[in-house]
């Protein structure tokens, strides 16, 4: 089992920045990738970014490319999502998730563990 705790959400004005953290505990040796997803009211869960836990390979959703950066510090078992140039459409609950299988998946179905989510609200 892996437990995830997100932090760093909040309210920010459009054009501003926020940094989210995702701290993992438990069986962290099983982690292959960490992904960030978001879900706005009435919408499906959307892929934001993913990072491979060992090699650092990253992929981003089209709507956040060039604005968001995913990173990880293995020694701390923590992943981060730096969000810059935020827009009102970035408003959502942001979730981090762990995949225990090789690869850098973008589908939420490929993930095994999920955090509780953190709210990000961008005011226009």
Coordinates of C-alpha atoms in Angstrom, one line a residue:
X1 CA 0.0 0.0 0.0
X2 CA 1.0 3.6 -0.7
X3 CA -0.5 6.6 1.0
X4 CA -0.5 10.0 -0.7
X5 CA -1.0 13.4 0.8
X6 CA -1.4 16.5 -1.5
X7 CA -0.8 20.0 -0.3
X8 CA -0.4 23.5 -1.6
X9 CA -3.7 24.2 -3.1
X10 CA -5.5 27.5 -2.6
X11 CA -6.9 30.6 -4.2
X12 CA -4.8 32.6 -6.7
X13 CA -5.5 35.3 -9.2
X14 CA -5.2 34.6 -12.9
X15 CA -1.6 34.9 -14.1
X16 CA -0.3 33.8 -10.7
X17 CA 1.5 30.7 -9.6
X18 CA 1.0 27.8 -7.1
X19 CA 3.1 24.8 -6.2
X20 CA 1.5 21.5 -5.2
X21 CA 3.2 18.7 -3.3
X22 CA 2.4 15.0 -3.2
X23 CA 4.1 13.1 -0.3
X24 CA 4.1 9.3 -0.5
X25 CA 4.5 6.9 2.3
X26 CA 4.2 3.2 2.8
X27 CA 5.5 0.8 0.1
X28 CA 7.2 3.5 -1.9
X29 CA 9.6 1.0 -3.5
X30 CA 6.7 0.0 -5.8
X31 CA 6.3 3.4 -7.4
X32 CA 7.0 3.6 -11.1
X33 CA 5.4 6.9 -12.0
X34 CA 3.5 9.8 -10.3
X35 CA 0.8 11.5 -12.1
X36 CA -1.3 14.6 -11.5
X37 CA -4.9 14.8 -12.6
X38 CA -7.6 17.4 -12.0
X39 CA -11.3 17.4 -12.0
X40 CA -13.6 20.4 -12.3
X41 CA -17.3 20.2 -11.3
X42 CA -19.3 18.3 -13.8
X43 CA -16.3 17.3 -15.8
X44 CA -14.3 14.1 -16.2
X45 CA -11.0 13.7 -14.5
X46 CA -8.3 15.2 -16.7
X47 CA -4.7 14.2 -17.1
X48 CA -2.3 17.0 -16.2
X49 CA 1.2 15.6 -16.0
X50 CA 3.2 12.5 -15.2
X51 CA 6.8 11.8 -14.2
X52 CA 8.7 8.5 -14.3
X53 CA 10.0 7.9 -10.8
X54 CA 13.5 6.7 -11.8
X55 CA 14.4 8.3 -15.1
X56 CA 12.5 11.5 -14.8
X57 CA 10.6 11.2 -18.1
X58 CA 7.7 13.6 -18.2
X59 CA 4.5 14.1 -20.2
X60 CA 2.0 16.9 -20.0
X61 CA -1.6 17.5 -21.0
X62 CA -2.0 19.9 -23.9
X63 CA -3.8 22.4 -21.8
X64 CA -0.9 22.9 -19.4
X65 CA 2.2 22.5 -21.6
X66 CA 4.6 25.3 -21.1
X67 CA 2.9 26.5 -17.9
X68 CA 3.1 23.6 -15.5
X69 CA 6.2 21.6 -14.5
X70 CA 6.2 18.3 -12.7
X71 CA 9.2 17.1 -10.7
X72 CA 10.1 14.7 -7.9
X73 CA 12.6 14.3 -5.1
X74 CA 13.1 10.6 -4.7
X75 CA 14.8 10.9 -1.3
X76 CA 11.8 12.7 0.1
X77 CA 9.3 10.4 -1.8
X78 CA 7.6 13.6 -2.9
X79 CA 6.4 14.9 -6.2
X80 CA 5.7 18.5 -7.1
X81 CA 3.6 20.4 -9.6
X82 CA 4.7 23.9 -10.3
X83 CA 1.8 25.8 -11.9
X84 CA 2.5 29.2 -13.6
X85 CA 0.5 31.6 -15.6
X86 CA -2.7 30.1 -14.1
X87 CA -6.0 30.6 -15.8
X88 CA -9.5 30.5 -14.6
X89 CA -10.0 27.2 -16.5
X90 CA -7.3 25.6 -14.3
X91 CA -9.7 25.7 -11.4
X92 CA -10.3 22.2 -10.2
X93 CA -9.5 19.6 -7.5
X94 CA -6.0 18.4 -8.2
X95 CA -5.1 14.8 -7.4
X96 CA -1.8 13.0 -7.4
X97 CA -1.7 9.3 -8.1
X98 CA 0.8 6.4 -8.2
X99 CA 1.3 3.9 -10.9
X100 CA 2.9 0.6 -9.9
X101 CA 3.5 -0.6 -13.4
X102 CA 6.2 0.5 -15.9
X103 CA 5.6 3.4 -18.1
X104 CA 4.3 6.9 -17.8
X105 CA 0.5 6.5 -18.2
X106 CA -1.9 9.3 -18.9
X107 CA -5.1 7.4 -18.2
X108 CA -6.4 7.5 -14.7
X109 CA -7.3 3.8 -15.0
X110 CA -3.6 2.9 -15.0
X111 CA -3.0 4.3 -11.5
X112 CA -3.2 2.3 -8.4
X113 CA -3.3 4.8 -5.5
X114 CA -4.8 8.2 -5.2
X115 CA -4.5 11.1 -2.9
X116 CA -7.5 12.9 -1.4
X117 CA -7.1 15.9 -3.7
X118 CA -6.4 19.6 -3.1
X119 CA -8.6 22.5 -4.4
X120 CA -7.1 25.0 -6.7
X121 CA -9.2 28.1 -7.5
X122 CA -8.1 30.7 -10.0
X123 CA -10.0 34.0 -9.9
X124 CA -10.2 36.0 -13.1

